[in-house]
Every structure is written in structure tokens, then in C-alpha cells.
Coordinates of C-alpha atoms and ligand atoms in Angstrom, one line a residue:
X1 CA 0.0 -27.7 -45.0
X2 CA 3.3 -29.6 -43.8
X3 CA 6.3 -29.0 -45.9
X4 CA 7.7 -32.2 -47.8
X5 CA 10.8 -33.5 -46.2
X6 CA 12.5 -36.0 -48.9
X7 CA 11.1 -36.0 -52.3
X8 CA 11.4 -37.0 -55.2
X9 CA 9.4 -35.7 -58.0
X10 CA 8.8 -37.7 -61.5
X11 CA 12.4 -38.7 -60.8
X12 CA 14.0 -40.4 -64.4
X13 CA 18.0 -41.3 -64.4
X14 CA 19.8 -43.3 -67.8
X15 CA 22.7 -44.8 -67.8
X16 CA 23.4 -44.6 -72.4
X17 CA 20.5 -46.5 -72.8
X18 CA 19.8 -48.0 -70.0
X19 CA 17.2 -46.4 -67.4
X20 CA 17.8 -47.3 -64.2
X21 CA 15.3 -45.5 -62.8
X22 CA 11.2 -44.0 -64.1
X23 CA 8.4 -41.7 -63.1
X24 CA 10.2 -42.6 -59.6
X25 CA 8.4 -40.3 -57.6
X26 CA 8.3 -41.1 -53.6
X27 CA 7.8 -39.3 -50.5
X28 CA 10.2 -40.5 -47.5
X29 CA 8.4 -39.0 -44.4
X30 CA 9.9 -37.2 -41.3
X31 CA 11.4 -39.3 -37.9
X32 CA 10.8 -42.7 -39.1
X33 CA 12.7 -45.2 -41.5
X34 CA 11.4 -45.9 -44.8
X35 CA 12.5 -49.5 -46.1
X36 CA 13.6 -49.4 -50.2
X37 CA 12.6 -52.9 -51.6
X38 CA 13.2 -54.4 -54.6
X39 CA 14.8 -57.1 -57.0
X40 CA 18.6 -57.1 -58.3
X41 CA 19.3 -55.0 -60.5
X42 CA 15.5 -52.4 -59.7
X43 CA 17.6 -49.5 -59.0
X44 CA 17.7 -49.4 -55.1
X45 CA 22.1 -48.6 -55.0
X46 CA 20.6 -45.6 -57.9
X47 CA 17.7 -44.3 -55.7
X48 CA 20.9 -43.5 -52.9
X49 CA 23.1 -42.1 -55.7
X50 CA 21.0 -39.7 -56.5
X51 CA 19.8 -38.7 -53.4
X52 CA 23.4 -38.3 -52.1
X53 CA 24.3 -36.4 -55.6
X54 CA 26.4 -39.1 -56.7
X55 CA 25.3 -38.3 -59.5
X56 CA 22.1 -36.1 -61.0
X57 CA 18.4 -37.0 -62.1
X58 CA 17.9 -37.1 -65.6
X59 CA 15.0 -35.6 -65.6
X60 CA 13.1 -34.8 -61.8
X61 CA 12.9 -33.3 -58.9
X62 CA 14.7 -34.7 -56.1
X63 CA 14.2 -31.8 -52.6
X64 CA 14.9 -32.0 -48.7
X65 CA 13.3 -29.6 -46.7
X66 CA 11.9 -28.0 -49.7
X67 CA 15.0 -27.4 -51.1
X68 CA 16.8 -28.9 -54.4
X69 CA 19.6 -30.5 -53.5
X70 CA 18.9 -32.3 -56.7
X71 CA 22.5 -31.4 -59.4
X72 CA 24.4 -30.7 -55.9
X73 CA 27.5 -32.2 -55.1
X74 CA 27.6 -34.3 -52.4
X75 CA 29.3 -33.0 -49.8
X76 CA 26.6 -30.0 -49.9
X77 CA 23.8 -32.6 -49.3
X78 CA 25.7 -33.9 -46.2
X79 CA 26.0 -30.4 -45.0
X80 CA 22.3 -30.2 -45.6
X81 CA 22.0 -32.7 -42.9
X82 CA 21.9 -36.0 -45.4
X83 CA 24.0 -38.1 -44.9
X84 CA 25.2 -41.9 -45.9
X85 CA 26.6 -45.3 -44.8
X86 CA 28.0 -48.0 -47.5
X87 CA 27.5 -51.6 -48.4
X88 CA 30.9 -51.2 -49.6
X89 CA 33.6 -50.6 -46.3
X90 CA 34.6 -46.6 -46.3
X91 CA 37.0 -46.6 -43.6
X92 CA 40.5 -46.2 -43.8
X93 CA 42.0 -50.4 -42.6
X94 CA 45.7 -49.3 -41.3
X95 CA 43.3 -46.7 -38.1
X96 CA 41.7 -47.3 -35.5
X97 CA 38.6 -47.3 -34.5
X98 CA 38.6 -44.4 -32.7
X99 CA 40.7 -42.8 -35.1
X100 CA 38.4 -43.2 -38.4
X101 CA 34.9 -41.6 -36.3
X102 CA 37.6 -39.1 -35.8
X103 CA 38.8 -38.0 -39.3
X104 CA 35.1 -37.6 -39.4
X105 CA 33.9 -35.2 -37.4
X106 CA 37.5 -33.7 -38.0
X107 CA 36.2 -32.5 -41.4
X108 CA 32.8 -31.1 -40.2
X109 CA 34.8 -29.3 -37.3
X110 CA 37.4 -28.3 -39.6
X111 CA 35.5 -25.3 -41.1
X112 CA 34.2 -26.9 -44.2
X113 CA 30.7 -26.7 -43.6
X114 CA 29.0 -23.5 -43.2
X115 CA 26.9 -21.5 -41.3
X116 CA 23.7 -23.3 -40.9
X117 CA 24.9 -26.3 -41.2
X118 CA 22.7 -28.6 -39.1
X119 CA 24.5 -30.7 -35.9
X120 CA 23.4 -31.1 -32.3
X121 CA 27.6 -30.4 -32.3
X122 CA 28.2 -27.3 -31.6
X123 CA 32.1 -25.5 -31.8
X124 CA 33.0 -27.0 -28.8
X125 CA 32.1 -29.9 -29.0
X126 CA 36.1 -31.6 -30.3
X127 CA 36.6 -33.9 -33.2
X128 CA 37.5 -36.7 -30.3
X129 CA 34.7 -36.1 -28.1
X130 CA 32.0 -36.2 -31.2
X131 CA 34.5 -39.7 -31.7
X132 CA 33.9 -40.4 -28.5
X133 CA 30.4 -40.0 -28.3
X134 CA 29.6 -41.6 -31.7
X135 CA 31.3 -44.3 -31.0
X136 CA 29.9 -44.6 -27.1
X137 CA 26.4 -45.2 -29.2
X138 CA 27.6 -47.9 -31.3
X139 CA 28.6 -50.3 -28.4
X140 CA 32.1 -49.7 -30.2
X141 CA 33.7 -48.0 -27.1
X142 CA 35.8 -50.9 -26.0
X143 CA 37.5 -51.3 -29.8
X144 CA 37.6 -47.6 -29.2
X145 CA 41.7 -48.3 -29.9
X146 CA 41.7 -51.0 -31.8
X147 CA 43.2 -51.0 -35.8
X148 CA 40.1 -51.4 -38.0
X149 CA 41.1 -53.8 -40.5
X150 CA 41.4 -55.7 -37.0
X151 CA 37.4 -55.7 -36.9
X152 CA 35.2 -58.0 -37.0
X153 CA 33.1 -57.8 -40.0
X154 CA 29.7 -57.2 -38.1
X155 CA 32.3 -54.5 -36.3
X156 CA 33.2 -52.8 -39.2
X157 CA 29.8 -51.9 -40.4
X158 CA 28.9 -50.6 -37.3
X159 CA 31.7 -48.5 -37.2
X160 CA 30.5 -46.7 -41.2
X161 CA 27.5 -46.1 -39.8
X162 CA 30.2 -44.2 -37.0
X163 CA 31.3 -43.1 -40.1
X164 CA 28.7 -41.0 -41.1
X165 CA 26.6 -40.9 -38.2
X166 CA 30.7 -38.3 -37.2
X167 CA 28.6 -35.8 -39.1
X168 CA 25.6 -36.0 -36.9
X169 CA 23.0 -35.8 -40.1
X170 CA 18.7 -35.6 -40.0
X171 CA 18.8 -38.0 -42.5
X172 CA 20.7 -41.2 -42.0
X173 CA 20.7 -43.6 -45.7
X174 CA 22.0 -47.3 -45.3
X175 CA 23.3 -49.9 -48.1
X176 CA 22.7 -52.9 -46.6
X177 CA 23.1 -52.9 -43.0
X178 CA 23.3 -56.4 -42.6
X179 CA 24.9 -57.7 -46.0
X180 CA 27.6 -60.4 -44.7
X181 CA 26.6 -60.5 -41.4
X182 CA 26.4 -63.5 -38.7
X183 CA 22.6 -63.9 -37.1
X184 CA 23.9 -62.3 -34.0
X185 CA 25.0 -59.4 -36.2
X186 CA 22.2 -59.1 -38.1
X187 CA 20.3 -59.5 -34.5
X188 CA 22.7 -56.6 -33.5
X189 CA 22.5 -53.3 -36.2
X190 CA 18.6 -54.2 -36.0
X191 CA 18.9 -53.4 -32.0
X192 CA 20.9 -50.5 -33.5
X193 CA 18.8 -49.7 -36.6
X194 CA 15.4 -49.3 -33.7
X195 CA 17.9 -47.3 -31.6
X196 CA 19.2 -44.9 -35.0
X197 CA 15.4 -43.8 -35.4
X198 CA 14.3 -42.4 -32.3
X199 CA 15.7 -39.3 -33.5
X200 CA 17.0 -40.1 -36.9
X201 CA 15.3 -40.0 -39.8
X202 CA 17.0 -43.9 -41.7
X203 CA 16.4 -44.7 -45.2
X204 CA 17.5 -48.4 -46.1
X205 CA 18.3 -51.3 -48.7
X206 CA 18.3 -53.6 -46.9
X207 CA 17.7 -57.5 -48.1
X208 CA 16.8 -59.2 -45.4
X209 CA 12.9 -59.0 -45.4
X210 CA 12.6 -60.4 -42.0
X211 CA 15.4 -57.5 -40.7
X212 CA 12.6 -54.7 -43.2
X213 CA 9.5 -56.7 -41.4
X214 CA 10.7 -55.9 -37.8
X215 CA 12.3 -52.4 -38.7
X216 CA 10.6 -50.1 -41.1
X217 CA 6.8 -47.4 -40.3
X218 CA 6.8 -47.6 -44.4
X219 CA 8.7 -49.2 -47.3
X220 CA 9.1 -48.5 -50.6
X221 CA 9.0 -51.2 -53.4
X222 CA 10.8 -50.4 -56.4
X223 CA 10.8 -52.9 -59.4
X224 CA 12.1 -52.0 -63.3
X225 CA 12.9 -48.6 -62.0
X226 CA 9.5 -47.3 -60.8
X227 CA 7.7 -47.9 -57.8
X228 CA 5.5 -50.6 -57.7
X229 CA 4.2 -50.2 -54.0
X230 CA 4.7 -47.5 -50.5
X231 CA 3.0 -48.6 -47.1
X232 CA 3.4 -50.2 -44.2
X233 CA 5.1 -53.5 -43.8
X234 CA 1.8 -55.1 -43.8
X235 CA 0.3 -53.5 -46.4
X236 CA 3.0 -54.8 -48.9
X237 CA 3.2 -58.2 -46.9
X238 CA -0.5 -58.8 -48.4
X239 CA 1.1 -56.8 -52.1
X240 CA -0.2 -59.1 -55.0
X241 CA 2.1 -57.2 -57.6
X242 CA 4.5 -56.9 -54.7
X243 CA 4.6 -61.1 -54.5
X244 CA 4.8 -61.5 -57.7
X245 CA 7.4 -58.9 -58.4
X246 CA 9.5 -60.8 -55.8
X247 CA 8.7 -64.3 -57.8
X248 CA 10.0 -63.3 -61.0
X249 CA 6.7 -63.3 -62.9
X250 CA 6.6 -59.1 -62.4
Ligands
LIG1 P1 20.8 -54.9 -55.7 O1 19.7 -55.1 -55.8 O2 22.0 -56.0 -57.4 O3 22.1 -53.7 -55.8 P2 19.9 -52.9 -57.9 O4 18.1 -52.8 -56.8 O5 20.6 -51.4 -56.6 O6 20.4 -53.7 -56.7 P3 21.1 -50.6 -59.7 O7 22.4 -50.8 -58.0 O8 20.3 -49.2 -59.0 O9 20.0 -51.8 -58.7 O10 21.1 -50.9 -60.7 C1 19.8 -50.2 -62.1 C2 20.3 -50.3 -63.5 O11 21.5 -49.5 -63.9 C3 21.0 -52.2 -63.6 O12 20.8 -52.1 -64.3 C4 22.6 -51.5 -62.9 O13 23.0 -52.3 -64.5 C5 22.3 -50.2 -64.2 N1 23.2 -49.4 -63.0 C6 23.4 -48.4 -62.2 N2 24.4 -47.8 -61.9 C7 24.6 -47.8 -63.3 C8 26.1 -47.3 -64.1 N3 27.0 -46.4 -63.0 N4 26.4 -47.5 -64.7 C9 26.2 -48.1 -65.6 N5 25.1 -48.9 -65.2 C10 24.0 -48.4 -64.7

């Protein structure tokens, strides 16, 4: 039997009297791009917050490579190989791009990670080398020494991806990677996602359906906190329940 990779089993999440996630079971396969879509307020961000340990589920279980992760603090989940890039800017604006990524690499290097930390970097790799490596991968090496606050919106969003990559995760959760981007920046981000997918498992919350349909191997549609449908982009495009939810009838 193939070991499940990232899995939610009958998960509920309540905020007071609001049930943001309701009986959600979902399997996210290794090595693929899974997009999470759904109308505003459907529970997508809450799902990310549950996966990254920002808060625990009210009921149900979440596991990664067969190990329970619900109830673990966020840093332990990062150490297990699951990292996140944020929808809202999450860098130090007064530091350079390189310094921002180096700081993230330094956190891993300076020993917050346990012996079994999953990473393709070895202990011999210096944080500065890791940071250059990451910036090169993102084609940001030409702006390595520029102060983050002076970068374009697209470059800042890519820098956030770099900060997440500096800990060499196996799974990267990307929260609306193209939000607020120009068409050119969106195109570059689409290509970047496709490149990252070569050796990472990606889970993406994204509102731009063109991007989703091009980059996703699988799509999970969430509506009112519950799973409405899963399938390939083609399956989802022709799914009547999904069309109804998006047109406001669901
Ligand atoms: P959007 O696409 O607009 O970002 P979403 O699908 O990410 O929406 P969530 O932000 O997860 O949806 O919200 C789902 C529901 O949970 C909403 O009713 C929201 O008001 C509620 N909710 C989310 N986080 C909290 C919180 N920390 N406290 C109280 N309610 C919350």
C-alpha cells in the first residue's frame, strides 16, 4: 500500500459559533500540484492555517507522511518539511533580498532543526550560499543586494517564495501566489510554479482560474467549509455542482 502523503481526515474547525471547516477529508498526493479553490469565505485560508499548525482542528486528524501533525507547533511542521509562502508580505522591508533569504536559511542552519530534518542542503552549506542558490532559482540574483521595500510587487512576492524555499521544504503551500500581479508578473509566476513543481509538492490557493487550470494536476473545490469536488482541471471545469457554487447558486 502507498503511504498517504498529506492527508486530512474528517476535519472540523470552529471559530466560536462559525464552522469554517466541516467534515473535510482530503488527500494531497506527493510530487504534484494541488490547487485549492472556492468562493470567498469558503475556508481556504483556514485550511492552510490548519496544515501549517497556526491552529489545531476542532475535530478530526491531519497527517503528513503517516505522522499526525495536528496539534504540533508551526516550527515543528516546518522542520518536517512543510513550508508556506504568505498572501500578505512577510519579509523585512529594510533588509536586502539576499539578507531576507539568508536569515531564513540561518534559522534552519543555526540548529532549530532536529537531526532528522528533511532538507537537500547539508550542514556544510553556508546560509549565504543557500540564499544565493535560492535567489538564482527564482531568477532574482540581479536584485540580491537591493532593499526589499524597493522591489516591484512581483519581485516581493517571489522573494516571499524564496524565504519559504530557504528551509528546503518538500511541500510548499502557496497562498494566492499571483494576487495583485500584472499580467506579465502572473505569467512569470506561472512559469516559476511549473519549475518548482519539478521537485516539490505544491499546494496552491489561487483565485485566477487561468493559472489554476494551467498549473494544477489536481483541484479540490471547497464551498462553505466542505469539500464540493476533487479531480483534474478538466473534471472540475465540467462539474455542474462547481459551476453552480461559482455562479452563486450553491
Ligand atoms: P477568501 O477567498 O476570501 O480569502 P477563504 O476561503 O480563505 O476566503 P477563510 O478566510 O478560511 O475563507 O474563512 C472561512 C470562514 O471562517 C469565514 O466565515 C471567516 O469569517 C471565518 N474565519 C476565518 N478565520 C477566522 C478567525 N480567526 N476567527 C473567526 N472567524 C474566522
